[in-house]
PDB file of C-alpha atoms in Angstrom:
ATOM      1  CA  UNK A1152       0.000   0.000   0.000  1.00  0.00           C
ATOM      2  CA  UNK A1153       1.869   3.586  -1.021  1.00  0.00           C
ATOM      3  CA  UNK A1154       2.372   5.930   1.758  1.00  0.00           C
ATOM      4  CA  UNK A1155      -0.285   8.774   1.898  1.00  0.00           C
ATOM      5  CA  UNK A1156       0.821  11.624  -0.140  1.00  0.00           C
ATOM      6  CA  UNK A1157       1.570  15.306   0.783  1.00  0.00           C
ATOM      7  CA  UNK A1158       0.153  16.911  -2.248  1.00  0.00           C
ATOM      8  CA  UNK A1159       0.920  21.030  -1.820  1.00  0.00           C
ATOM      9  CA  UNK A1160      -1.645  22.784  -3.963  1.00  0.00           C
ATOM     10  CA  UNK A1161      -0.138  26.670  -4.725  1.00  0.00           C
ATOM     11  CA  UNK A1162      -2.184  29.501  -5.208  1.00  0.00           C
ATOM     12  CA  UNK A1163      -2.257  31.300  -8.812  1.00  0.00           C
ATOM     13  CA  UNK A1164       0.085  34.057  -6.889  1.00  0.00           C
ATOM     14  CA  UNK A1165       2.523  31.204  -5.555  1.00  0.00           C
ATOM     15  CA  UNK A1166       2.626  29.822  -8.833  1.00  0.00           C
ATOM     16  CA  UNK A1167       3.675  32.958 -10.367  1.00  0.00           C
ATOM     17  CA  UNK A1168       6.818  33.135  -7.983  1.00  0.00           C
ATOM     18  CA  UNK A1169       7.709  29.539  -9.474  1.00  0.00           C
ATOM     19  CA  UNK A1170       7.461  31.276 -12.750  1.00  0.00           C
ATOM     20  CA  UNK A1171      10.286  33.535 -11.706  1.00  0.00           C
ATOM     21  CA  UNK A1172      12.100  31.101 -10.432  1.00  0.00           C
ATOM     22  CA  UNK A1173      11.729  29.018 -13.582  1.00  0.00           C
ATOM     23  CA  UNK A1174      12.835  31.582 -15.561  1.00  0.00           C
ATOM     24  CA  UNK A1175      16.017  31.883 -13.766  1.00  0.00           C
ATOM     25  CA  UNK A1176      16.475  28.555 -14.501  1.00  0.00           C
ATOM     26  CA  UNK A1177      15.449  28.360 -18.369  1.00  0.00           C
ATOM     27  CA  UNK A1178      18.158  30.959 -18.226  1.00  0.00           C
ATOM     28  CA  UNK A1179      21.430  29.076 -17.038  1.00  0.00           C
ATOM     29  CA  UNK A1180      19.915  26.237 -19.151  1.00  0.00           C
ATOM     30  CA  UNK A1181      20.138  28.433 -22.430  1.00  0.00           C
ATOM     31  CA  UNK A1182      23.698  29.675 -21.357  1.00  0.00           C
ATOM     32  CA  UNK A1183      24.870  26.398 -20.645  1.00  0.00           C
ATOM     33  CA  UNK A1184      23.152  25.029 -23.620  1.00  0.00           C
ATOM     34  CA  UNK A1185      25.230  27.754 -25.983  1.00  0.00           C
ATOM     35  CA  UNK A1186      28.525  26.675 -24.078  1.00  0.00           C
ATOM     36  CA  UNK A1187      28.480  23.044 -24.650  1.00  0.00           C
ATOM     37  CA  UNK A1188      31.598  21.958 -27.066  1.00  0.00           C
ATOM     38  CA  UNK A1189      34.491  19.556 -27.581  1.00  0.00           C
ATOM     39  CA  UNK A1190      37.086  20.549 -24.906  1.00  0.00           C
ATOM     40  CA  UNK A1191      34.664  22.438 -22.146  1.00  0.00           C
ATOM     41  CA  UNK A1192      34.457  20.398 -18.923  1.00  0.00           C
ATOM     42  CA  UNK A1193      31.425  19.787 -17.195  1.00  0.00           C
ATOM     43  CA  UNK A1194      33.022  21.817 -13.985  1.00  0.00           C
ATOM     44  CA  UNK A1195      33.198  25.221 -16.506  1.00  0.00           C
ATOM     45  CA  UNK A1196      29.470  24.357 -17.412  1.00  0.00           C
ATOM     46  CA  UNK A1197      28.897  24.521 -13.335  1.00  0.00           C
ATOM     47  CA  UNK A1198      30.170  27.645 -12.908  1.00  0.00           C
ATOM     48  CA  UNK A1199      28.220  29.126 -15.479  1.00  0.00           C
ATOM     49  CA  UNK A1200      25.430  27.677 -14.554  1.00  0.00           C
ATOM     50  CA  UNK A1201      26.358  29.051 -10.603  1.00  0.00           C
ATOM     51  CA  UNK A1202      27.053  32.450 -12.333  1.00  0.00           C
ATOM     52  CA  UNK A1203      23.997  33.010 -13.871  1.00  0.00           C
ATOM     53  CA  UNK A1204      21.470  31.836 -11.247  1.00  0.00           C
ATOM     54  CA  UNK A1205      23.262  34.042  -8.411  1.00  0.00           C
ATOM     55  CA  UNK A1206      23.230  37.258 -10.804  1.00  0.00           C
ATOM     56  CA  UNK A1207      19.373  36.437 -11.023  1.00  0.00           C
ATOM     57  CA  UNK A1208      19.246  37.045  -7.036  1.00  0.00           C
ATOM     58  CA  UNK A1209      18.650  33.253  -6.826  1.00  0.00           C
ATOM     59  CA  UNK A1210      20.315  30.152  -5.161  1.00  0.00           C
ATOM     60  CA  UNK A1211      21.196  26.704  -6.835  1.00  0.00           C
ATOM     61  CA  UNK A1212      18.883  24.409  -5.195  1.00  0.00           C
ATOM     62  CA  UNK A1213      21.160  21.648  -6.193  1.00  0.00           C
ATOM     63  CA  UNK A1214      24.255  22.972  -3.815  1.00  0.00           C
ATOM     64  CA  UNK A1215      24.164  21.645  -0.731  1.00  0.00           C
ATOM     65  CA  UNK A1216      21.402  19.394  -1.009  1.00  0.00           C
ATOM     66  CA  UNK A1217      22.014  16.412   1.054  1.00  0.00           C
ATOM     67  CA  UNK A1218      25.568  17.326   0.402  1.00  0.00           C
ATOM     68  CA  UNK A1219      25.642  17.432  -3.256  1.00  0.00           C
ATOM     69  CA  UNK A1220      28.455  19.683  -4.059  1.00  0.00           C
ATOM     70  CA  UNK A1221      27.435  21.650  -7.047  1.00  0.00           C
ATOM     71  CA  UNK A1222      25.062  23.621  -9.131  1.00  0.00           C
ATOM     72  CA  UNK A1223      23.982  21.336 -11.666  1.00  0.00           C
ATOM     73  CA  UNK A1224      24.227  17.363 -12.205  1.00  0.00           C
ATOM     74  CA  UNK A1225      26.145  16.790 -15.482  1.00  0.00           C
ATOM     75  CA  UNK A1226      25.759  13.297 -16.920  1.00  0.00           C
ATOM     76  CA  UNK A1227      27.335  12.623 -19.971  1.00  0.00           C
ATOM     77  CA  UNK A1228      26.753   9.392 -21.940  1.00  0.00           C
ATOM     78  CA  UNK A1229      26.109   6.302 -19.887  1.00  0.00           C
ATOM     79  CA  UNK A1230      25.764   8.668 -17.145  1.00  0.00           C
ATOM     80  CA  UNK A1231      21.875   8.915 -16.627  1.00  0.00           C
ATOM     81  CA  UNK A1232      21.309  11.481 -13.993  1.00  0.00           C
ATOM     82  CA  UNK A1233      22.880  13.012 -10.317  1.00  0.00           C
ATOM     83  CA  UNK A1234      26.485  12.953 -12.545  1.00  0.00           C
ATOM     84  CA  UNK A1235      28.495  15.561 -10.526  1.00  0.00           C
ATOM     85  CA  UNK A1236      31.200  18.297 -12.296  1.00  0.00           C
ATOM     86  CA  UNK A1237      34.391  17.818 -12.799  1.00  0.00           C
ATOM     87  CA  UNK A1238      37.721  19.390 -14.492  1.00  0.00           C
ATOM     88  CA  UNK A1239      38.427  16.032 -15.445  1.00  0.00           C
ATOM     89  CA  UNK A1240      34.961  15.481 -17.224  1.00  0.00           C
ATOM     90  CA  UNK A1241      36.263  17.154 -20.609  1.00  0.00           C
ATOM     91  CA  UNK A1242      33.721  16.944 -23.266  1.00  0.00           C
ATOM     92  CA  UNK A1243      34.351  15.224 -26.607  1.00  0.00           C
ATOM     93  CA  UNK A1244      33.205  15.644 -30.248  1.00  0.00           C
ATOM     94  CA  UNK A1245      30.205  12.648 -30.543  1.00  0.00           C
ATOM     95  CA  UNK A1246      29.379  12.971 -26.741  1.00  0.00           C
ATOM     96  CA  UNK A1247      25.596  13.225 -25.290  1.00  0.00           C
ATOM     97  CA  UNK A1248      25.447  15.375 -22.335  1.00  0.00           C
ATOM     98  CA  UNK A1249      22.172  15.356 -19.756  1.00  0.00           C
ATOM     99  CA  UNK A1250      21.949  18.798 -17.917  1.00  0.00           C
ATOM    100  CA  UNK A1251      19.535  19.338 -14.676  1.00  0.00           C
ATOM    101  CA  UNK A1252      19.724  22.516 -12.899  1.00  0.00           C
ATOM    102  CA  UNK A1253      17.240  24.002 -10.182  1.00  0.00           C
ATOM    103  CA  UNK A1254      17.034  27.308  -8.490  1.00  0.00           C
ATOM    104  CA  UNK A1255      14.989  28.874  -5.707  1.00  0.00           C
ATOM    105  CA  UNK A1256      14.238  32.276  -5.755  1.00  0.00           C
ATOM    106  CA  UNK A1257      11.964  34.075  -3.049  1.00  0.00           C
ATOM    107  CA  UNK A1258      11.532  30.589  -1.237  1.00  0.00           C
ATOM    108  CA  UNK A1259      10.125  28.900  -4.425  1.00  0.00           C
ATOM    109  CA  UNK A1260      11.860  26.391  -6.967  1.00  0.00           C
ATOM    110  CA  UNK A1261      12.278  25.238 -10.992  1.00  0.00           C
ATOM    111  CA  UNK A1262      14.031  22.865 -11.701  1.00  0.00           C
ATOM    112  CA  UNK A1263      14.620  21.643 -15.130  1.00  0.00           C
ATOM    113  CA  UNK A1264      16.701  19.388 -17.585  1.00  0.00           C
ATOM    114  CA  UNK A1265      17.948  19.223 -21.246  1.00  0.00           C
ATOM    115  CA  UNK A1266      19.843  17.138 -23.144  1.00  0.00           C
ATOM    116  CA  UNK A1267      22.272  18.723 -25.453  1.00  0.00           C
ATOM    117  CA  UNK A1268      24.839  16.698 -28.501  1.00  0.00           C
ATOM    118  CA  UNK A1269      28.324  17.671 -28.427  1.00  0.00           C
ATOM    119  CA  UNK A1270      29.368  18.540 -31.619  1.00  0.00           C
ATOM    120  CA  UNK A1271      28.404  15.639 -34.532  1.00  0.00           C
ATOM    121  CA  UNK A1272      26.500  12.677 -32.518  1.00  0.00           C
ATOM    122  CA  UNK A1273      25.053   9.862 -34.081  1.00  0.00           C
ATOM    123  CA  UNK A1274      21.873   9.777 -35.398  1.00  0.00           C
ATOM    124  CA  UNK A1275      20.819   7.353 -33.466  1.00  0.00           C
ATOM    125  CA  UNK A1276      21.399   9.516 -30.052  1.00  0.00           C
ATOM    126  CA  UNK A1277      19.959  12.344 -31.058  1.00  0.00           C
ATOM    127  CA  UNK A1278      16.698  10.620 -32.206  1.00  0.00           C
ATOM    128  CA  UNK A1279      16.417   9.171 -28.432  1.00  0.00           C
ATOM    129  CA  UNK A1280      17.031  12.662 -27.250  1.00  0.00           C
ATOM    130  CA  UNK A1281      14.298  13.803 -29.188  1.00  0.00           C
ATOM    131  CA  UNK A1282      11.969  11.298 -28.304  1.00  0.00           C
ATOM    132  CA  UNK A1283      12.519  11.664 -24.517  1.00  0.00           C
ATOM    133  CA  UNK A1284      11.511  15.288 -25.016  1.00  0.00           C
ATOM    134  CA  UNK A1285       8.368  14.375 -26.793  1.00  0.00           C
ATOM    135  CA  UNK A1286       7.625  12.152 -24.346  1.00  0.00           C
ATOM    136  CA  UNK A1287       7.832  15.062 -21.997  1.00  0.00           C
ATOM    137  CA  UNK A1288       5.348  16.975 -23.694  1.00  0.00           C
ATOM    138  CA  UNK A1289       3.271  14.240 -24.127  1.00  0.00           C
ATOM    139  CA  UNK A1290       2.942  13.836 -20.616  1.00  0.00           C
ATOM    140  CA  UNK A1291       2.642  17.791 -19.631  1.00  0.00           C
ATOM    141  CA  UNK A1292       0.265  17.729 -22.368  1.00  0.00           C
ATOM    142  CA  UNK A1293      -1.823  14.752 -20.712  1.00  0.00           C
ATOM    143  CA  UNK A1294      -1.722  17.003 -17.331  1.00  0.00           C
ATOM    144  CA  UNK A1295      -3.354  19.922 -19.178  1.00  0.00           C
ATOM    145  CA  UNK A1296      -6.430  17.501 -20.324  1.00  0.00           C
ATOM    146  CA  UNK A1297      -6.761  15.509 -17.302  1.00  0.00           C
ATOM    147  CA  UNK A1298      -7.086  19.027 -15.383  1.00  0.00           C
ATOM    148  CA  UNK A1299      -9.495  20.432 -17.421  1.00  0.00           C
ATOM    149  CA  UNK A1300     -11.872  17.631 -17.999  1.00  0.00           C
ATOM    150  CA  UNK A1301     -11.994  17.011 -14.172  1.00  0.00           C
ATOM    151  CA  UNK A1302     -11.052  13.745 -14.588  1.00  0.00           C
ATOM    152  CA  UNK A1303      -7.287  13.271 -14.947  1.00  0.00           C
ATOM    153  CA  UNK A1304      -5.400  11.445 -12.399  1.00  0.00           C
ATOM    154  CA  UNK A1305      -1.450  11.061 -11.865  1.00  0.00           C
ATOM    155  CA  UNK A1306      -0.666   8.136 -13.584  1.00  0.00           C
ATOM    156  CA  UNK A1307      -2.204   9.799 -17.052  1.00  0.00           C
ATOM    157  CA  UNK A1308       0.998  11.748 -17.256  1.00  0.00           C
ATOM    158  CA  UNK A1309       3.135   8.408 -16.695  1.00  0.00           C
ATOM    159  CA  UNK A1310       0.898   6.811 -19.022  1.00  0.00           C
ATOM    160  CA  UNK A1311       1.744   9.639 -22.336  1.00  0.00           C
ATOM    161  CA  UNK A1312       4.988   9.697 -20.989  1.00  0.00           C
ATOM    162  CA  UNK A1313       5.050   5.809 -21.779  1.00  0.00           C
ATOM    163  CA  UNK A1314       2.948   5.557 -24.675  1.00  0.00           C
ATOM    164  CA  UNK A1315       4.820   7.976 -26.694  1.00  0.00           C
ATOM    165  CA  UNK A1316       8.228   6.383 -26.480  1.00  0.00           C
ATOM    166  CA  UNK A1317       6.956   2.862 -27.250  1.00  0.00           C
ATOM    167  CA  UNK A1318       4.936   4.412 -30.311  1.00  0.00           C
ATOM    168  CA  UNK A1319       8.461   6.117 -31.383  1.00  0.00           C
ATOM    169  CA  UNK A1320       9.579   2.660 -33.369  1.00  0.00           C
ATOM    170  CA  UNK A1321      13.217   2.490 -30.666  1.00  0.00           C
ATOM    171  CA  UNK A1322      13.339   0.222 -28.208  1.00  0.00           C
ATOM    172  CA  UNK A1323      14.289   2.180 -25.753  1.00  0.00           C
ATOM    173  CA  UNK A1324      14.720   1.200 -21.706  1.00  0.00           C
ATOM    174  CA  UNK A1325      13.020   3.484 -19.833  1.00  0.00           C
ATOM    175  CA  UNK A1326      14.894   4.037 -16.316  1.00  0.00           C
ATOM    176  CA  UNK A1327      12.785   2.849 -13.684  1.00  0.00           C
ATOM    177  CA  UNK A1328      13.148   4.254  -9.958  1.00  0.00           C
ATOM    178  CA  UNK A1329      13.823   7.435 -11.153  1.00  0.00           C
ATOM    179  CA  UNK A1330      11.334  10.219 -12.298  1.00  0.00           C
ATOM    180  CA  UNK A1331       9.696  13.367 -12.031  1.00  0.00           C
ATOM    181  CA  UNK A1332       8.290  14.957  -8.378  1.00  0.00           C
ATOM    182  CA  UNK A1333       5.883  17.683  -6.904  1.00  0.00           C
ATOM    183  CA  UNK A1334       7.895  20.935  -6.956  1.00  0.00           C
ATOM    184  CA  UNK A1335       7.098  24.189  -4.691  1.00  0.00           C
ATOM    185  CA  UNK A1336       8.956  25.546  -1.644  1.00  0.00           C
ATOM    186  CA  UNK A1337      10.856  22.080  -1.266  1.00  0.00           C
ATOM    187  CA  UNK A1338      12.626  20.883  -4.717  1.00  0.00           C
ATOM    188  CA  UNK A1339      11.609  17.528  -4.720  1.00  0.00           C
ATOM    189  CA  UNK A1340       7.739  16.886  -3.155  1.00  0.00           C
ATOM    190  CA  UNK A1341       4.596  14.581  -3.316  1.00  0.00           C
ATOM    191  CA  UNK A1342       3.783  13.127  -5.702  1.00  0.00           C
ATOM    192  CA  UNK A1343       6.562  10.678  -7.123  1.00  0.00           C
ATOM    193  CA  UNK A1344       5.822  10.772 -11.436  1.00  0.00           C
ATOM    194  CA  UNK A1345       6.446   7.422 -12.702  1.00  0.00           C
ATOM    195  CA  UNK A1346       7.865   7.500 -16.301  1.00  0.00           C
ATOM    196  CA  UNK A1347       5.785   4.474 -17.014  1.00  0.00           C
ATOM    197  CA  UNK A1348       2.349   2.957 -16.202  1.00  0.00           C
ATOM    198  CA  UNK A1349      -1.513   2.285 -16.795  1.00  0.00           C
ATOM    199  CA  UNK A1350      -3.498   5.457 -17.114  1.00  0.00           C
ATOM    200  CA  UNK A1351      -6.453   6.525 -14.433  1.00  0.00           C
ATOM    201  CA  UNK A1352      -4.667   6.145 -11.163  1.00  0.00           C
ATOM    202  CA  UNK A1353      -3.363   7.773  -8.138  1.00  0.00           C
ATOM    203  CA  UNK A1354      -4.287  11.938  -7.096  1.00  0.00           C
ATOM    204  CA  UNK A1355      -6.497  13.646  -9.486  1.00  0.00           C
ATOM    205  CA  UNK A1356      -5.088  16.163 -11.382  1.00  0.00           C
ATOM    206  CA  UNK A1357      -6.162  19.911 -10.345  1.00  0.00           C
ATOM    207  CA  UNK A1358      -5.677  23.541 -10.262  1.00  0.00           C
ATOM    208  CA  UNK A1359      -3.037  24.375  -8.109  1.00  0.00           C
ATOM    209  CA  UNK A1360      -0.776  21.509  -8.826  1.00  0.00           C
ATOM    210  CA  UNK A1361       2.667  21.454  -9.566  1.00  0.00           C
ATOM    211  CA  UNK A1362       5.159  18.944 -11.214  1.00  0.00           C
ATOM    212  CA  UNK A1363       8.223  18.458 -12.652  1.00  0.00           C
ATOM    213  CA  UNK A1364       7.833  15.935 -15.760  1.00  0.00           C
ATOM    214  CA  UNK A1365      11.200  14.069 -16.370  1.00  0.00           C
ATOM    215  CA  UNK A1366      11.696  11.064 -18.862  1.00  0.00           C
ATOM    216  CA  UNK A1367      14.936   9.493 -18.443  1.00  0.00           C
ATOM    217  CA  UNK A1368      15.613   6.810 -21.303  1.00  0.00           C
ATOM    218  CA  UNK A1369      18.667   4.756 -22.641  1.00  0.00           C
ATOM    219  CA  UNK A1370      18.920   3.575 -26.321  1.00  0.00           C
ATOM    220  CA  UNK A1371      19.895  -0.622 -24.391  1.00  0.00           C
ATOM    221  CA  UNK A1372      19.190  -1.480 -20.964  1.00  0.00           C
ATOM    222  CA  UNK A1373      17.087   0.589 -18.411  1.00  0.00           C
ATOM    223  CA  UNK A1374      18.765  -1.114 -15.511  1.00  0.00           C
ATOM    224  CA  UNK A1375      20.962   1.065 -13.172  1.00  0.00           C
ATOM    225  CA  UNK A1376      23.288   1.049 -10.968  1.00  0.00           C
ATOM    226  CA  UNK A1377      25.109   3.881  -8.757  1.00  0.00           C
ATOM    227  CA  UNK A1378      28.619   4.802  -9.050  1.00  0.00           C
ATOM    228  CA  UNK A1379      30.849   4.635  -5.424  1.00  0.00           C
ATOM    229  CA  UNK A1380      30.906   8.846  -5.144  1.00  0.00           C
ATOM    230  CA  UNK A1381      26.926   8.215  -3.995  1.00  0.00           C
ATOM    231  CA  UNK A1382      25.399  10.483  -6.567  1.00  0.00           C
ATOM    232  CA  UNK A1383      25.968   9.210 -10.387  1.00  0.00           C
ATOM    233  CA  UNK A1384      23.807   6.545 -11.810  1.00  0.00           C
ATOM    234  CA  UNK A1385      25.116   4.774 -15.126  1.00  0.00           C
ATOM    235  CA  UNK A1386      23.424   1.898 -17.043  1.00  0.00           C
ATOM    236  CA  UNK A1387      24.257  -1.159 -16.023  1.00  0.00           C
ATOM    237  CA  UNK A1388      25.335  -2.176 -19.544  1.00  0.00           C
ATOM    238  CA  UNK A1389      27.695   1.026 -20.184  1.00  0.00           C
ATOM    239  CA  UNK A1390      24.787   2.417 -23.204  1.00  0.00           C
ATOM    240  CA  UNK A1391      24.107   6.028 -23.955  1.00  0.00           C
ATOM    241  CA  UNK A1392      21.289   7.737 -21.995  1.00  0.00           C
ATOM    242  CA  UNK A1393      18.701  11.032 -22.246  1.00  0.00           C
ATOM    243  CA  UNK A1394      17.529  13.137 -19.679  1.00  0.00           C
ATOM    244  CA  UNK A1395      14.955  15.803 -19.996  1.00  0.00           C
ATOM    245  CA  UNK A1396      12.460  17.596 -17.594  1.00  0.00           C
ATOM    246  CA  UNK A1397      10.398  20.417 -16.831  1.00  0.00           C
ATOM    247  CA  UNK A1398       8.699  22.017 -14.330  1.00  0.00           C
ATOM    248  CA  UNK A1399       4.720  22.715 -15.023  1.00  0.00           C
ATOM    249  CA  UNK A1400       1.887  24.121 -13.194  1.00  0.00           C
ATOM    250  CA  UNK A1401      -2.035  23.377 -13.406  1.00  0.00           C
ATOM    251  CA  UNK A1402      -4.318  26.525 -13.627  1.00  0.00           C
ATOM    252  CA  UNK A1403      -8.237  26.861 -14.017  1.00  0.00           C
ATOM    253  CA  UNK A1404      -7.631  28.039 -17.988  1.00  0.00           C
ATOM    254  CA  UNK A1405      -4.759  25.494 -18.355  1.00  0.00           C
ATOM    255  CA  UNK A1406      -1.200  24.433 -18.077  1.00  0.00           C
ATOM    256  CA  UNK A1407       1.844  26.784 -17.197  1.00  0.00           C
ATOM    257  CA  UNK A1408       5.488  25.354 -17.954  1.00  0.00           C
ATOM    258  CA  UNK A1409       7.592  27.303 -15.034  1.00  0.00           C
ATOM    259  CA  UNK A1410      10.593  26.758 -16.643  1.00  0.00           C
ATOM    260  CA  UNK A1411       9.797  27.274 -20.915  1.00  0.00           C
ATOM    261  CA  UNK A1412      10.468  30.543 -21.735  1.00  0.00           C
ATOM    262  CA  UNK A1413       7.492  30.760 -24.060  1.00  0.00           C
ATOM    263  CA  UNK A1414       5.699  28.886 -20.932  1.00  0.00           C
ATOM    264  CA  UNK A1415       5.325  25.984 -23.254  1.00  0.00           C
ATOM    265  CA  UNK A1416       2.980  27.516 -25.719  1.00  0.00           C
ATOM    266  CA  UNK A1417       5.012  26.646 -28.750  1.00  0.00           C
ATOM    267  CA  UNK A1418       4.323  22.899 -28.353  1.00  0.00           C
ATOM    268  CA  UNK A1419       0.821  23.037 -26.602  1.00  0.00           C
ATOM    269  CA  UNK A1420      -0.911  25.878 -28.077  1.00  0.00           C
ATOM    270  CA  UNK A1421      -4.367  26.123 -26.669  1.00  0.00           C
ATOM    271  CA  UNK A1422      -3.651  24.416 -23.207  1.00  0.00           C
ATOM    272  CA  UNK A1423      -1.321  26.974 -22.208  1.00  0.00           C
ATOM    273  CA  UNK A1424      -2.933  29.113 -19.426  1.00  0.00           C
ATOM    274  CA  UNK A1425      -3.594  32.812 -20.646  1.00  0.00           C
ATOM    275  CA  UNK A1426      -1.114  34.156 -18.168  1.00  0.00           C
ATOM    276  CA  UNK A1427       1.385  32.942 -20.279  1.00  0.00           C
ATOM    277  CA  UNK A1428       1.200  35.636 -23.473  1.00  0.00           C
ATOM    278  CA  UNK A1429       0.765  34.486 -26.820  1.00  0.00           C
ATOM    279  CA  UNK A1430       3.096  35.709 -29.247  1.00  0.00           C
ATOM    280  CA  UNK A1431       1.853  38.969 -30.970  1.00  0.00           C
TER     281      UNK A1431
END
């Protein structure tokens, strides 16, 4: 039997701090994002990352959590997630590189992850990239309609998530015991977002609510296993891996992604709420 769940349910005005806070984040993501190439270690992508949040007036969520001892998890290749910077990490042409970053800002957090090619990567990679962040959307997307037809519940989201990488024609592993989280004035909250699952189960889906969506795939085996430092998970059979998330909020008039800077309306249209603009 799962443990009962402490859901947090924000108000439209605490969701528009997360939107601040997202934006910080969408930020160091785009820097970072422009910075990846051969030769740049993952510890210079840090500080940039470090750099930009802290100009913002925010604070890594990442540093110091639990002892983690930087601003961003960095995992490149058959690193899947949690991979922490290093000068040593030196990125090469062909590499795949998974970047998460999080800030809080005014008490509130986004957190967020893309996954970015070094230089020319196989095809191959880059299609599983792609289809981890469709998979993303898919499941943001599924949020948006479970909200507003009153009858969406958790495992919808895990469901699209699912549904759209099987459908995608790889056979992809889809990293089980990781996946996305409630997000608010603690980083990681209630409820846990499986990546995987039947639709029409666990907390309904409401105004108020607040997730961060993350697909985690490999193009072999989904199993895991952690490296000695205590933070880096790998695939267990040394194949390449994507990582992608966002952070997303349910409102009466639809779905708000904290940490798009276009809020997400580019790939859902319609189902973005009207706080987020439309382009003029």
């Amino acid at each position: 039997m799962p443990r009962h769940q402490l859901i947090q349910i924000k108000t439209p005005a605490q969701i528009e701090k997360m939107r601040a806070a997202g934006l910080v984040v969408a930020a160091a993501l785009a820097r970072m994002r422009e910075a990846v190439a051969p030769g740049v270690s993952t510890a210079d992508l840090d500080r940039l990352a470090e750099s930009v949040i802290r100009d913002a007036g925010a604070v890594p969520s990442f540093k110091g959590y639990h002892g983690y001892p930087a601003s961003i998890c960095s995992s490149v290749n058959e690193q899947i997630v949690h991979a922490i910077p290093s000068p040593r990490q030196v990125l090469r042409e062909g590499d795949l590189i998974s970047i998460d970053c999080g800030a809080v800002l005014d008490g509130w957090h986004g957190d967020a992850a893309i996954t970015v090619p070094v230089g020319a990567v196989r095809p191959e990679l880059l299609r599983m990239a792609a289809v981890a962040e469709d998979a993303m959307w898919a499941g943001i997307a599924a949020a948006a309609r479970g909200a507003a037809s009153g009858r969406g519940r958790l495992s919808d989201i895990s469901f699209a998530i699912e549904a759209t990488i099987r459908r995608s024609g790889g056979r992809y592993g889809i990293v089980d015991g990781y996946g996305g989280h409630g997000i608010g004035t603690e980083m990681h909250q209630d409820p846990h977002v499986l990546n995987h699952g039947r639709p029409g189960r666990g907390p309904r889906l409401v105004p108020g609510l607040a997730l961060a969506i993350e697909p985690m795939i490999t193009i072999g085996s989904p199993k895991t296993e952690e490296l000695d430092d205590g933070w880096t998970v790998v695939t267990r059979d040394g194949s390449v891996a994507a990582h992608v998330e966002h952070s997303m909020a349910l409102l009466d008039d639809g779905v708000w992604v904290l940490t798009a800077p276009d809020g997400g309306r580019e790939r859902l249209g319609e189902l973005v709420t009207a706080r987020e603009p439309a382009p003029a």
